[in-house]
Each structure stands twice: as structure tokens, then as C-alpha cells.
């Protein structure tokens, strides 16, 4: 039995009083295909909703004297203290019309009519996505209107198959958002930042939009692919289907991304896009031919034992992203390095097996990655009896930060 251990509290999104008015605030638009949660402080869960939902959230971020850039200062207890913790100040549901009004009001506040869309990766609870995006927006200094697209991730290592299908489920909803941004005359510039499995959703939605419209809009200028868990052969086809007029793609890779290394073995030993060597054949020529810039984070140190989240945790990389977006430039293609989130896809085998044998395959991951241990323990407990298939309701987005676990 895995020993119980503590992590940061869950369900942290209940709004609290702004007792630290001097602390920076990040106001973001949420677009999600997740189902509404009945749990106080969770807001949205990992199940699929029948229709997209929207929300307006404001996150208070503690000053730099108590938090290092690149870190999410999770509260150690509830309610959070805005002076020392990330804290939710506002969490209001919005109708579609209210979401449009939010967008118009916030885009007009930017100096260039720009928006930044963030799409999180696998194994992310809603609160993970919200707080990680707030950290990225603040630490990068980007002045674009921030939109978090969060798809239905159950926030569990062993739900890889469900999460992957949830990205496919969300493609139409994300394309609808992209189409709206393309037609909105107040939006002049769209940048997209996707992480891990979220890259599959981003690329598929852009491909779908390009096929439907015959091209991608010129205002879609920057697409940043952070540690993409995407088959390199499929990526070639996706880029080809988008046509000659496509955004400036910037690829963040890290050859020491341990999560993507496991994913490669699960997906038939085909290289994952986020772990390629950009200087090796045939990748170097293909990247050059498609004008894809590369930031190589292999040599960048990370506090993540899986080396899967370097793009968000490195202050220099986050600031580079913000500086380039805010200046209306593409990211540098000088080799700097990158990684992503999780995707220890032995979970694919575990999910397929659905029994003790499958969990045994995933056990080494739970040992290596402390952020999977509590989920793993929960699945072990589920083997004692039949699992209840919860009613699936469709949703549109999810969150982006793996739930912390512990143990040894």
C-alpha cells in the first residue's frame, strides 16, 4: 500500500476577500467543456458538459518577496492568504453574450488588440489550469487579454485514454472560439500557447479551421507548442493540411523529457514532437522548410522531476514568451530548450488493462513522479469492487496543472 501523504489543498477556487490589495491580479476569461461541479471550491470537474461554459475569474498573486517567478504559490491551508498564496478573488459564471462583452472590454484595454489563448495538458484539474495560466500571464508580463481554454481532464494519471478522447471531444468548441476571434474586428492579434496533450487539441482545431475556411486568418500570428505530446508523422500532415498561410509556429523541445519518453514507447516507438533533436535529420530540414522556430530547453534545469514543464517554470523562458508577444514579434529560433508536463503513458496500458496487471505497469511511474501517487492509490482502491461509470456530460476545456501528490 502506498503511504498517505499531503500535497496542496484541492478545491481552492472559492473567492476570498482581497486582503492584499497591493498584490498583482490576473483577470482571465474561462472557456470550458467541463461539467459544473457541485463541490465548493472546485467550480468545474473533469467530466464532459453538453455545452461550453464561460466564467470570469480574477486571481491574486503574492508579491515577488514571497514567491519566485515560475512558481505557483499554492495555499498550504484554506482559505488562502492573498499576501502569501495564489487566491481566487472573483469567480463569476458568464453567459455567451457576457463572455463576448468581457472579451470586447478587455481587448480594448490592450495596446494592440491582442489575445493570448492557453490550452493546458493531460492530468490537469481545473484549478491547476487556472493557477498555472495566472502564473504564466503574470510572470511573462504579456499585455494580451488572457483566455484559458480548459477541456475535461480528470486529473489522474490513469485517465490518459479518457483525457485524450476529451481533447477530440473539444475540437469543435475550440474551433468555434477560433472562428469568433477571427471574425471579431476588435481582435487584431491572436497568440496560442499549448502544453503537452493540449497541443493535439490546438493543432487539430487549427487544421479543422483551415480546411473549413481554405486558410488560417492572418491575425493568428503566434502558435507556441510546449512539450507537445504529438506524433511527429501526424504533425507533418497537420501542418500540410493548414496550407501555406499558417501562423509562426514555435516549438519548445527537451530531449530529457521523461514523460514524453514513456509516451513514445506506448505509441509504437514513434517520436513525440516535444522530444525530438531539432538538429538531427530529418527534423532540421523539415522545421526549416516550414519556418518553424525551435527553442531547445534540454539544458535548462527544472524543478519538475519529469522535465515536462520547463516552459512555465523557467523565468527566462516565460519572460521571453511575454516579451515577444507584447512586442508583436515571433519568438527567437536560437536554441534555448524546452520541456512540458506529464504523459507518462504507461497509463495507456494501465487504462486498457483496467486491472491489477495494468496498474503494475503504471507503478514505476508512481514511484518516479510524486504528483501521481495519490491518484494511483485511488485506482488501487477501486480494484476492490466494480467502478461506477459516471454519467458523461460534455464539456469544452479543462485545467492545466497536475494535482500534487506525495509518498515515497
mmCIF file of C-alpha atoms in Angstrom:
data_model
loop_
_atom_site.group_PDB
_atom_site.id
_atom_site.type_symbol
_atom_site.label_atom_id
_atom_site.label_comp_id
_atom_site.label_asym_id
_atom_site.label_seq_id
_atom_site.Cartn_x
_atom_site.Cartn_y
_atom_site.Cartn_z
ATOM 1 C CA UNK A 1 0.000 0.000 0.000
ATOM 2 C CA UNK A 2 1.256 3.457 -0.810
ATOM 3 C CA UNK A 3 1.568 5.612 2.314
ATOM 4 C CA UNK A 4 -0.763 8.548 2.546
ATOM 5 C CA UNK A 5 0.824 11.925 2.259
ATOM 6 C CA UNK A 6 -0.087 15.539 1.849
ATOM 7 C CA UNK A 7 0.021 17.997 -1.016
ATOM 8 C CA UNK A 8 -1.549 21.356 -1.586
ATOM 9 C CA UNK A 9 -5.254 21.593 -0.745
ATOM 10 C CA UNK A 10 -7.729 20.914 -3.543
ATOM 11 C CA UNK A 11 -10.898 22.848 -4.329
ATOM 12 C CA UNK A 12 -9.201 26.196 -3.734
ATOM 13 C CA UNK A 13 -11.326 28.345 -6.042
ATOM 14 C CA UNK A 14 -13.883 29.723 -3.607
ATOM 15 C CA UNK A 15 -13.485 33.523 -3.767
ATOM 16 C CA UNK A 16 -11.951 35.230 -0.747
ATOM 17 C CA UNK A 17 -11.723 38.867 0.289
ATOM 18 C CA UNK A 18 -8.938 40.867 -1.300
ATOM 19 C CA UNK A 19 -6.965 41.388 1.892
ATOM 20 C CA UNK A 20 -3.776 42.182 -0.040
ATOM 21 C CA UNK A 21 -4.871 44.886 -2.498
ATOM 22 C CA UNK A 22 -1.239 45.615 -3.356
ATOM 23 C CA UNK A 23 -0.762 42.090 -4.753
ATOM 24 C CA UNK A 24 -0.867 41.744 -8.570
ATOM 25 C CA UNK A 25 -4.129 40.481 -10.097
ATOM 26 C CA UNK A 26 -4.763 38.467 -13.249
ATOM 27 C CA UNK A 27 -8.256 38.666 -14.749
ATOM 28 C CA UNK A 28 -8.996 35.930 -17.286
ATOM 29 C CA UNK A 29 -11.838 34.598 -19.408
ATOM 30 C CA UNK A 30 -12.549 30.882 -18.956
ATOM 31 C CA UNK A 31 -13.962 28.840 -21.845
ATOM 32 C CA UNK A 32 -14.548 25.218 -20.882
ATOM 33 C CA UNK A 33 -16.236 21.998 -21.939
ATOM 34 C CA UNK A 34 -16.007 20.703 -18.369
ATOM 35 C CA UNK A 35 -19.091 19.993 -16.309
ATOM 36 C CA UNK A 36 -20.087 22.268 -13.468
ATOM 37 C CA UNK A 37 -19.032 20.845 -10.099
ATOM 38 C CA UNK A 38 -21.235 20.674 -7.006
ATOM 39 C CA UNK A 39 -18.133 20.627 -4.790
ATOM 40 C CA UNK A 40 -17.471 24.027 -3.193
ATOM 41 C CA UNK A 41 -14.214 25.471 -4.444
ATOM 42 C CA UNK A 42 -13.878 23.108 -7.423
ATOM 43 C CA UNK A 43 -16.117 25.057 -9.841
ATOM 44 C CA UNK A 44 -15.650 22.643 -12.782
ATOM 45 C CA UNK A 45 -14.767 18.945 -12.645
ATOM 46 C CA UNK A 46 -13.240 16.552 -15.162
ATOM 47 C CA UNK A 47 -16.441 15.292 -16.781
ATOM 48 C CA UNK A 48 -17.756 16.417 -20.169
ATOM 49 C CA UNK A 49 -20.508 19.022 -20.421
ATOM 50 C CA UNK A 50 -23.252 19.124 -23.032
ATOM 51 C CA UNK A 51 -22.362 22.695 -23.997
ATOM 52 C CA UNK A 52 -19.436 25.045 -23.439
ATOM 53 C CA UNK A 53 -19.472 27.239 -20.342
ATOM 54 C CA UNK A 54 -17.758 30.545 -19.600
ATOM 55 C CA UNK A 55 -16.530 32.335 -16.497
ATOM 56 C CA UNK A 56 -14.702 35.479 -15.430
ATOM 57 C CA UNK A 57 -12.006 34.809 -12.838
ATOM 58 C CA UNK A 58 -9.560 37.064 -11.030
ATOM 59 C CA UNK A 59 -6.533 35.521 -9.346
ATOM 60 C CA UNK A 60 -4.426 37.372 -6.791
ATOM 61 C CA UNK A 61 -0.699 36.595 -6.944
ATOM 62 C CA UNK A 62 1.587 37.192 -3.951
ATOM 63 C CA UNK A 63 4.466 39.641 -4.385
ATOM 64 C CA UNK A 64 7.916 38.572 -5.544
ATOM 65 C CA UNK A 65 9.213 38.853 -1.979
ATOM 66 C CA UNK A 66 7.394 35.619 -1.104
ATOM 67 C CA UNK A 67 7.301 33.819 -4.474
ATOM 68 C CA UNK A 68 9.880 33.080 -7.152
ATOM 69 C CA UNK A 69 8.973 33.639 -10.790
ATOM 70 C CA UNK A 70 7.841 30.399 -12.393
ATOM 71 C CA UNK A 71 6.257 29.066 -9.214
ATOM 72 C CA UNK A 72 2.608 28.669 -8.329
ATOM 73 C CA UNK A 73 2.285 29.559 -4.642
ATOM 74 C CA UNK A 74 -0.362 27.004 -3.684
ATOM 75 C CA UNK A 75 -2.038 27.695 -0.337
ATOM 76 C CA UNK A 76 -0.939 25.403 2.464
ATOM 77 C CA UNK A 77 -4.373 25.646 4.052
ATOM 78 C CA UNK A 78 -7.805 27.075 3.289
ATOM 79 C CA UNK A 79 -8.870 29.754 2.946
ATOM 80 C CA UNK A 80 -5.791 31.059 1.124
ATOM 81 C CA UNK A 81 -3.994 34.191 2.233
ATOM 82 C CA UNK A 82 -3.614 36.609 -0.737
ATOM 83 C CA UNK A 83 -0.466 38.042 0.884
ATOM 84 C CA UNK A 84 1.367 34.699 0.574
ATOM 85 C CA UNK A 85 -0.720 32.449 -1.702
ATOM 86 C CA UNK A 86 -2.414 32.367 -5.055
ATOM 87 C CA UNK A 87 -6.015 33.223 -4.192
ATOM 88 C CA UNK A 88 -9.251 33.488 -6.143
ATOM 89 C CA UNK A 89 -10.778 36.933 -5.772
ATOM 90 C CA UNK A 90 -13.572 36.556 -8.323
ATOM 91 C CA UNK A 91 -15.228 33.535 -9.988
ATOM 92 C CA UNK A 92 -18.346 34.601 -11.884
ATOM 93 C CA UNK A 93 -20.274 32.489 -14.375
ATOM 94 C CA UNK A 94 -20.893 34.169 -17.732
ATOM 95 C CA UNK A 95 -23.418 33.642 -20.475
ATOM 96 C CA UNK A 96 -22.230 33.589 -24.078
ATOM 97 C CA UNK A 97 -23.228 37.232 -24.502
ATOM 98 C CA UNK A 98 -21.470 38.198 -21.276
ATOM 99 C CA UNK A 99 -18.344 36.374 -22.432
ATOM 100 C CA UNK A 100 -18.387 38.411 -25.644
ATOM 101 C CA UNK A 101 -18.730 41.618 -23.637
ATOM 102 C CA UNK A 102 -15.807 40.567 -21.403
ATOM 103 C CA UNK A 103 -13.684 39.963 -24.488
ATOM 104 C CA UNK A 104 -14.565 43.279 -26.091
ATOM 105 C CA UNK A 105 -13.924 45.222 -22.892
ATOM 106 C CA UNK A 106 -10.568 43.575 -22.196
ATOM 107 C CA UNK A 107 -9.268 43.585 -25.764
ATOM 108 C CA UNK A 108 -9.813 47.345 -25.944
ATOM 109 C CA UNK A 109 -7.613 47.711 -22.857
ATOM 110 C CA UNK A 110 -4.640 46.146 -24.640
ATOM 111 C CA UNK A 111 -2.316 48.400 -26.655
ATOM 112 C CA UNK A 112 -2.594 46.213 -29.772
ATOM 113 C CA UNK A 113 -5.958 44.416 -29.623
ATOM 114 C CA UNK A 114 -4.319 41.085 -28.811
ATOM 115 C CA UNK A 115 -5.463 37.943 -27.020
ATOM 116 C CA UNK A 116 -3.490 35.020 -25.611
ATOM 117 C CA UNK A 117 -5.228 31.631 -25.616
ATOM 118 C CA UNK A 118 -3.765 28.950 -23.312
ATOM 119 C CA UNK A 119 -4.636 25.253 -23.642
ATOM 120 C CA UNK A 120 -3.406 23.020 -20.827
ATOM 121 C CA UNK A 121 -2.216 19.433 -20.979
ATOM 122 C CA UNK A 122 -3.053 15.973 -19.654
ATOM 123 C CA UNK A 123 -3.788 15.206 -15.994
ATOM 124 C CA UNK A 124 -4.906 18.700 -15.016
ATOM 125 C CA UNK A 125 -7.638 19.621 -12.622
ATOM 126 C CA UNK A 126 -9.483 22.853 -13.321
ATOM 127 C CA UNK A 127 -7.709 24.721 -10.527
ATOM 128 C CA UNK A 128 -4.344 23.530 -11.836
ATOM 129 C CA UNK A 129 -5.053 25.104 -15.206
ATOM 130 C CA UNK A 130 -6.352 28.355 -13.722
ATOM 131 C CA UNK A 131 -3.431 28.947 -11.370
ATOM 132 C CA UNK A 132 -0.779 27.877 -13.884
ATOM 133 C CA UNK A 133 -2.163 30.234 -16.522
ATOM 134 C CA UNK A 134 -2.351 33.062 -13.994
ATOM 135 C CA UNK A 135 1.319 32.441 -13.205
ATOM 136 C CA UNK A 136 2.280 32.447 -16.889
ATOM 137 C CA UNK A 137 0.352 35.656 -17.615
ATOM 138 C CA UNK A 138 1.863 37.482 -14.639
ATOM 139 C CA UNK A 139 5.439 36.235 -14.948
ATOM 140 C CA UNK A 140 5.568 36.780 -18.706
ATOM 141 C CA UNK A 141 4.352 40.359 -18.440
ATOM 142 C CA UNK A 142 2.158 39.798 -21.505
ATOM 143 C CA UNK A 143 -0.414 42.544 -22.043
ATOM 144 C CA UNK A 144 -2.845 40.499 -24.164
ATOM 145 C CA UNK A 145 -6.359 39.641 -22.994
ATOM 146 C CA UNK A 146 -5.946 36.147 -21.437
ATOM 147 C CA UNK A 147 -8.312 33.311 -22.388
ATOM 148 C CA UNK A 148 -7.987 29.915 -20.715
ATOM 149 C CA UNK A 149 -9.421 27.030 -22.719
ATOM 150 C CA UNK A 150 -9.843 24.101 -20.372
ATOM 151 C CA UNK A 151 -11.015 20.707 -21.571
ATOM 152 C CA UNK A 152 -12.340 17.787 -19.472
ATOM 153 C CA UNK A 153 -9.298 16.205 -17.848
ATOM 154 C CA UNK A 154 -9.953 14.014 -14.835
ATOM 155 C CA UNK A 155 -6.621 14.994 -13.292
ATOM 156 C CA UNK A 156 -5.495 11.396 -12.927
ATOM 157 C CA UNK A 157 -2.506 9.607 -14.394
ATOM 158 C CA UNK A 158 -4.592 6.542 -15.187
ATOM 159 C CA UNK A 159 -7.195 8.508 -17.143
ATOM 160 C CA UNK A 160 -4.951 9.036 -20.152
ATOM 161 C CA UNK A 161 -7.382 7.462 -22.602
ATOM 162 C CA UNK A 162 -10.309 9.494 -21.285
ATOM 163 C CA UNK A 163 -8.271 12.704 -21.425
ATOM 164 C CA UNK A 164 -7.166 12.044 -24.994
ATOM 165 C CA UNK A 165 -10.749 11.500 -26.108
ATOM 166 C CA UNK A 166 -11.756 14.663 -24.254
ATOM 167 C CA UNK A 167 -9.410 16.671 -26.467
ATOM 168 C CA UNK A 168 -11.108 15.182 -29.532
ATOM 169 C CA UNK A 169 -14.473 15.978 -27.970
ATOM 170 C CA UNK A 170 -13.423 19.616 -27.556
ATOM 171 C CA UNK A 171 -12.168 20.239 -31.108
ATOM 172 C CA UNK A 172 -15.413 21.748 -32.411
ATOM 173 C CA UNK A 173 -15.802 24.019 -29.394
ATOM 174 C CA UNK A 174 -12.244 25.321 -29.730
ATOM 175 C CA UNK A 175 -12.660 25.868 -33.455
ATOM 176 C CA UNK A 176 -15.843 27.845 -32.709
ATOM 177 C CA UNK A 177 -13.820 30.071 -30.380
ATOM 178 C CA UNK A 178 -11.103 30.489 -33.001
ATOM 179 C CA UNK A 179 -13.699 31.371 -35.652
ATOM 180 C CA UNK A 180 -15.194 34.026 -33.364
ATOM 181 C CA UNK A 181 -11.789 35.559 -32.664
ATOM 182 C CA UNK A 182 -11.067 35.577 -36.405
ATOM 183 C CA UNK A 183 -14.281 37.491 -37.162
ATOM 184 C CA UNK A 184 -14.202 39.923 -34.220
ATOM 185 C CA UNK A 185 -12.937 43.225 -35.688
ATOM 186 C CA UNK A 186 -11.669 44.389 -32.291
ATOM 187 C CA UNK A 187 -9.285 41.412 -32.057
ATOM 188 C CA UNK A 188 -6.210 42.274 -34.102
ATOM 189 C CA UNK A 189 -3.734 39.598 -32.959
ATOM 190 C CA UNK A 190 -4.190 36.060 -31.638
ATOM 191 C CA UNK A 191 -1.418 34.082 -29.922
ATOM 192 C CA UNK A 192 -1.892 30.473 -28.803
ATOM 193 C CA UNK A 193 0.143 28.659 -26.154
ATOM 194 C CA UNK A 194 -0.498 24.924 -25.759
ATOM 195 C CA UNK A 195 1.120 22.423 -23.445
ATOM 196 C CA UNK A 196 1.578 18.651 -23.697
ATOM 197 C CA UNK A 197 -1.671 16.936 -24.787
ATOM 198 C CA UNK A 198 -3.226 20.371 -25.267
ATOM 199 C CA UNK A 199 -1.105 20.664 -28.412
ATOM 200 C CA UNK A 200 -3.109 17.893 -30.049
ATOM 201 C CA UNK A 201 -6.302 19.856 -29.384
ATOM 202 C CA UNK A 202 -4.800 23.122 -30.636
ATOM 203 C CA UNK A 203 -3.354 21.642 -33.821
ATOM 204 C CA UNK A 204 -6.480 19.661 -34.678
ATOM 205 C CA UNK A 205 -8.714 22.711 -34.193
ATOM 206 C CA UNK A 206 -6.457 24.894 -36.344
ATOM 207 C CA UNK A 207 -6.312 22.196 -39.016
ATOM 208 C CA UNK A 208 -10.102 21.863 -38.964
ATOM 209 C CA UNK A 209 -10.489 25.639 -39.249
ATOM 210 C CA UNK A 210 -8.050 25.840 -42.160
ATOM 211 C CA UNK A 211 -9.834 23.096 -44.072
ATOM 212 C CA UNK A 212 -13.234 24.715 -43.471
ATOM 213 C CA UNK A 213 -12.135 28.244 -44.428
ATOM 214 C CA UNK A 214 -9.497 27.422 -47.008
ATOM 215 C CA UNK A 215 -6.805 29.136 -44.931
ATOM 216 C CA UNK A 216 -5.987 30.352 -41.452
ATOM 217 C CA UNK A 217 -6.520 34.066 -40.686
ATOM 218 C CA UNK A 218 -3.504 36.353 -40.769
ATOM 219 C CA UNK A 219 -4.293 37.650 -37.277
ATOM 220 C CA UNK A 220 -3.338 34.195 -35.894
ATOM 221 C CA UNK A 221 0.328 35.111 -35.673
ATOM 222 C CA UNK A 222 1.992 33.003 -32.960
ATOM 223 C CA UNK A 223 1.335 29.378 -32.015
ATOM 224 C CA UNK A 224 3.640 28.104 -29.277
ATOM 225 C CA UNK A 225 3.850 24.328 -28.892
ATOM 226 C CA UNK A 226 5.255 23.470 -25.454
ATOM 227 C CA UNK A 227 6.394 19.870 -24.978
ATOM 228 C CA UNK A 228 3.808 18.634 -27.477
ATOM 229 C CA UNK A 229 2.634 15.064 -26.995
ATOM 230 C CA UNK A 230 2.031 14.717 -30.710
ATOM 231 C CA UNK A 231 3.221 12.040 -33.141
ATOM 232 C CA UNK A 232 5.797 13.655 -35.449
ATOM 233 C CA UNK A 233 4.332 11.939 -38.510
ATOM 234 C CA UNK A 234 0.847 13.227 -37.692
ATOM 235 C CA UNK A 235 2.262 16.720 -37.124
ATOM 236 C CA UNK A 236 3.684 16.719 -40.654
ATOM 237 C CA UNK A 237 0.214 16.056 -42.036
ATOM 238 C CA UNK A 238 -1.443 18.626 -39.782
ATOM 239 C CA UNK A 239 0.932 21.353 -40.967
ATOM 240 C CA UNK A 240 0.400 20.363 -44.602
ATOM 241 C CA UNK A 241 -3.384 20.480 -44.184
ATOM 242 C CA UNK A 242 -3.190 24.038 -42.837
ATOM 243 C CA UNK A 243 -1.791 25.266 -46.136
ATOM 244 C CA UNK A 244 0.905 27.816 -46.882
ATOM 245 C CA UNK A 245 -0.649 30.609 -44.825
ATOM 246 C CA UNK A 246 -0.196 29.433 -41.286
ATOM 247 C CA UNK A 247 0.947 31.110 -38.064
ATOM 248 C CA UNK A 248 4.533 31.330 -36.921
ATOM 249 C CA UNK A 249 4.982 28.093 -35.012
ATOM 250 C CA UNK A 250 7.465 27.970 -32.167
ATOM 251 C CA UNK A 251 8.328 24.518 -30.894
ATOM 252 C CA UNK A 252 9.642 24.010 -27.351
ATOM 253 C CA UNK A 253 11.528 20.712 -27.101
ATOM 254 C CA UNK A 254 13.500 18.911 -24.437
ATOM 255 C CA UNK A 255 15.293 15.669 -25.134
ATOM 256 C CA UNK A 256 15.340 14.844 -21.416
ATOM 257 C CA UNK A 257 11.531 14.962 -21.120
ATOM 258 C CA UNK A 258 10.958 11.690 -19.284
ATOM 259 C CA UNK A 259 7.187 11.816 -19.666
ATOM 260 C CA UNK A 260 7.381 12.031 -23.449
ATOM 261 C CA UNK A 261 9.981 9.252 -23.497
ATOM 262 C CA UNK A 262 7.478 6.895 -21.901
ATOM 263 C CA UNK A 263 4.752 8.150 -24.214
ATOM 264 C CA UNK A 264 6.887 7.282 -27.214
ATOM 265 C CA UNK A 265 7.136 3.673 -26.083
ATOM 266 C CA UNK A 266 3.379 3.446 -25.614
ATOM 267 C CA UNK A 267 2.614 4.976 -29.028
ATOM 268 C CA UNK A 268 4.557 2.433 -31.090
ATOM 269 C CA UNK A 269 8.044 3.921 -30.641
ATOM 270 C CA UNK A 270 7.247 6.905 -32.869
ATOM 271 C CA UNK A 271 8.975 10.094 -31.765
ATOM 272 C CA UNK A 272 6.894 12.634 -29.881
ATOM 273 C CA UNK A 273 7.233 16.122 -31.276
ATOM 274 C CA UNK A 274 8.256 17.647 -27.940
ATOM 275 C CA UNK A 275 11.271 15.373 -27.513
ATOM 276 C CA UNK A 276 12.947 15.442 -30.931
ATOM 277 C CA UNK A 277 16.506 16.584 -31.588
ATOM 278 C CA UNK A 278 15.905 19.659 -33.793
ATOM 279 C CA UNK A 279 19.428 19.451 -35.206
ATOM 280 C CA UNK A 280 19.049 15.862 -36.402
ATOM 281 C CA UNK A 281 17.783 14.646 -39.767
ATOM 282 C CA UNK A 282 15.097 14.708 -40.991
ATOM 283 C CA UNK A 283 13.748 17.168 -38.415
ATOM 284 C CA UNK A 284 16.166 20.024 -39.035
ATOM 285 C CA UNK A 285 15.288 20.390 -42.724
ATOM 286 C CA UNK A 286 11.556 19.892 -42.157
ATOM 287 C CA UNK A 287 11.484 22.544 -39.451
ATOM 288 C CA UNK A 288 13.377 24.960 -41.696
ATOM 289 C CA UNK A 289 11.152 24.224 -44.701
ATOM 290 C CA UNK A 290 8.039 25.008 -42.648
ATOM 291 C CA UNK A 291 9.620 28.052 -40.962
ATOM 292 C CA UNK A 292 9.125 26.527 -37.506
ATOM 293 C CA UNK A 293 11.264 28.151 -34.834
ATOM 294 C CA UNK A 294 12.729 25.916 -32.131
ATOM 295 C CA UNK A 295 13.563 26.644 -28.523
ATOM 296 C CA UNK A 296 15.567 23.728 -27.153
ATOM 297 C CA UNK A 297 15.269 23.538 -23.365
ATOM 298 C CA UNK A 298 17.249 20.336 -22.917
ATOM 299 C CA UNK A 299 19.983 22.056 -20.913
ATOM 300 C CA UNK A 300 17.570 24.113 -18.835
ATOM 301 C CA UNK A 301 17.287 22.840 -15.263
ATOM 302 C CA UNK A 302 13.811 22.216 -13.916
ATOM 303 C CA UNK A 303 12.226 21.606 -10.545
ATOM 304 C CA UNK A 304 9.994 19.070 -12.301
ATOM 305 C CA UNK A 305 11.446 15.574 -11.929
ATOM 306 C CA UNK A 306 9.893 14.618 -15.272
ATOM 307 C CA UNK A 307 11.378 17.668 -17.063
ATOM 308 C CA UNK A 308 7.959 18.204 -18.597
ATOM 309 C CA UNK A 309 7.064 21.756 -17.525
ATOM 310 C CA UNK A 310 10.168 23.814 -18.168
ATOM 311 C CA UNK A 311 8.463 26.400 -20.371
ATOM 312 C CA UNK A 312 6.339 27.660 -17.464
ATOM 313 C CA UNK A 313 8.806 27.174 -14.612
ATOM 314 C CA UNK A 314 11.799 28.918 -16.183
ATOM 315 C CA UNK A 315 11.548 32.697 -15.540
ATOM 316 C CA UNK A 316 13.718 33.431 -18.569
ATOM 317 C CA UNK A 317 11.552 31.394 -20.959
ATOM 318 C CA UNK A 318 8.263 32.766 -19.614
ATOM 319 C CA UNK A 319 9.580 36.316 -19.894
ATOM 320 C CA UNK A 320 10.808 35.607 -23.417
ATOM 321 C CA UNK A 321 7.305 34.493 -24.379
ATOM 322 C CA UNK A 322 5.709 37.595 -22.891
ATOM 323 C CA UNK A 323 8.256 39.998 -24.353
ATOM 324 C CA UNK A 324 7.900 38.655 -27.869
ATOM 325 C CA UNK A 325 4.094 38.578 -27.791
ATOM 326 C CA UNK A 326 3.882 42.063 -26.327
ATOM 327 C CA UNK A 327 6.278 43.411 -28.945
ATOM 328 C CA UNK A 328 4.325 41.744 -31.749
ATOM 329 C CA UNK A 329 7.303 39.608 -32.700
ATOM 330 C CA UNK A 330 7.776 35.903 -33.201
ATOM 331 C CA UNK A 331 9.870 34.014 -30.702
ATOM 332 C CA UNK A 332 13.577 33.640 -31.294
ATOM 333 C CA UNK A 333 14.699 30.483 -33.014
ATOM 334 C CA UNK A 334 18.017 30.421 -31.185
ATOM 335 C CA UNK A 335 18.311 27.067 -29.472
ATOM 336 C CA UNK A 336 17.436 27.614 -25.855
ATOM 337 C CA UNK A 337 15.494 24.496 -24.887
ATOM 338 C CA UNK A 338 12.061 23.268 -23.532
ATOM 339 C CA UNK A 339 10.005 20.582 -21.888
ATOM 340 C CA UNK A 340 6.322 20.033 -20.965
ATOM 341 C CA UNK A 341 4.049 18.452 -18.498
ATOM 342 C CA UNK A 342 3.238 14.782 -17.925
ATOM 343 C CA UNK A 343 2.242 11.996 -20.195
ATOM 344 C CA UNK A 344 3.675 9.031 -18.569
ATOM 345 C CA UNK A 345 1.764 6.903 -20.992
ATOM 346 C CA UNK A 346 2.338 3.596 -19.338
ATOM 347 C CA UNK A 347 -1.048 4.850 -18.205
ATOM 348 C CA UNK A 348 -2.322 3.922 -21.638
ATOM 349 C CA UNK A 349 -1.547 0.295 -20.904
ATOM 350 C CA UNK A 350 -2.936 0.587 -17.400
ATOM 351 C CA UNK A 351 -6.189 2.096 -18.615
ATOM 352 C CA UNK A 352 -6.558 -0.508 -21.335
ATOM 353 C CA UNK A 353 -5.963 -3.356 -18.937
ATOM 354 C CA UNK A 354 -8.204 -1.938 -16.252
ATOM 355 C CA UNK A 355 -6.960 -4.452 -13.720
ATOM 356 C CA UNK A 356 -4.086 -5.260 -11.400
ATOM 357 C CA UNK A 357 -1.786 -6.072 -14.314
ATOM 358 C CA UNK A 358 -2.394 -2.659 -15.812
ATOM 359 C CA UNK A 359 -1.696 -0.913 -12.524
ATOM 360 C CA UNK A 360 1.526 -2.857 -12.120
ATOM 361 C CA UNK A 361 2.665 -1.384 -15.440
ATOM 362 C CA UNK A 362 1.985 2.095 -14.094
ATOM 363 C CA UNK A 363 3.584 1.504 -10.696
ATOM 364 C CA UNK A 364 7.103 2.633 -11.721
ATOM 365 C CA UNK A 365 5.620 5.948 -12.794
ATOM 366 C CA UNK A 366 4.062 6.475 -9.390
ATOM 367 C CA UNK A 367 7.481 5.930 -7.860
ATOM 368 C CA UNK A 368 9.236 8.397 -10.177
ATOM 369 C CA UNK A 369 6.565 11.074 -10.288
ATOM 370 C CA UNK A 370 5.319 12.140 -6.876
ATOM 371 C CA UNK A 371 2.455 14.038 -8.500
ATOM 372 C CA UNK A 372 0.777 10.758 -9.480
ATOM 373 C CA UNK A 373 0.840 8.881 -6.213
ATOM 374 C CA UNK A 374 -2.460 9.894 -4.690
ATOM 375 C CA UNK A 375 -4.298 9.189 -7.953
ATOM 376 C CA UNK A 376 -2.554 5.832 -8.156
ATOM 377 C CA UNK A 377 -3.635 4.945 -4.639
ATOM 378 C CA UNK A 378 -7.195 5.806 -5.586
ATOM 379 C CA UNK A 379 -7.109 3.433 -8.532
ATOM 380 C CA UNK A 380 -5.722 0.662 -6.343
ATOM 381 C CA UNK A 381 -8.672 1.102 -4.036
ATOM 382 C CA UNK A 382 -11.032 0.880 -6.999
ATOM 383 C CA UNK A 383 -9.869 -2.657 -7.733
ATOM 384 C CA UNK A 384 -11.733 -3.954 -4.694
ATOM 385 C CA UNK A 385 -15.048 -3.608 -6.479
ATOM 386 C CA UNK A 386 -16.705 -2.558 -9.724
ATOM 387 C CA UNK A 387 -16.254 1.049 -10.702
ATOM 388 C CA UNK A 388 -19.269 3.199 -11.307
ATOM 389 C CA UNK A 389 -19.408 4.702 -14.710
ATOM 390 C CA UNK A 390 -20.328 8.288 -14.067
ATOM 391 C CA UNK A 391 -22.733 9.883 -16.479
ATOM 392 C CA UNK A 392 -20.682 11.624 -19.122
ATOM 393 C CA UNK A 393 -21.701 15.144 -19.842
ATOM 394 C CA UNK A 394 -19.797 17.029 -22.479
ATOM 395 C CA UNK A 395 -17.520 19.963 -21.718
ATOM 396 C CA UNK A 396 -15.206 22.349 -23.557
ATOM 397 C CA UNK A 397 -11.971 22.863 -21.742
ATOM 398 C CA UNK A 398 -10.046 21.826 -18.658
ATOM 399 C CA UNK A 399 -7.265 22.882 -16.445
ATOM 400 C CA UNK A 400 -3.623 22.749 -16.584
ATOM 401 C CA UNK A 401 -1.792 21.698 -13.526
ATOM 402 C CA UNK A 402 -1.378 18.170 -12.261
ATOM 403 C CA UNK A 403 -2.769 17.623 -8.761
ATOM 404 C CA UNK A 404 0.134 17.311 -6.351
ATOM 405 C CA UNK A 405 0.722 14.037 -4.601
ATOM 406 C CA UNK A 406 3.249 12.662 -2.224
ATOM 407 C CA UNK A 407 4.551 9.480 -0.775
ATOM 408 C CA UNK A 408 7.856 7.848 -1.263
#
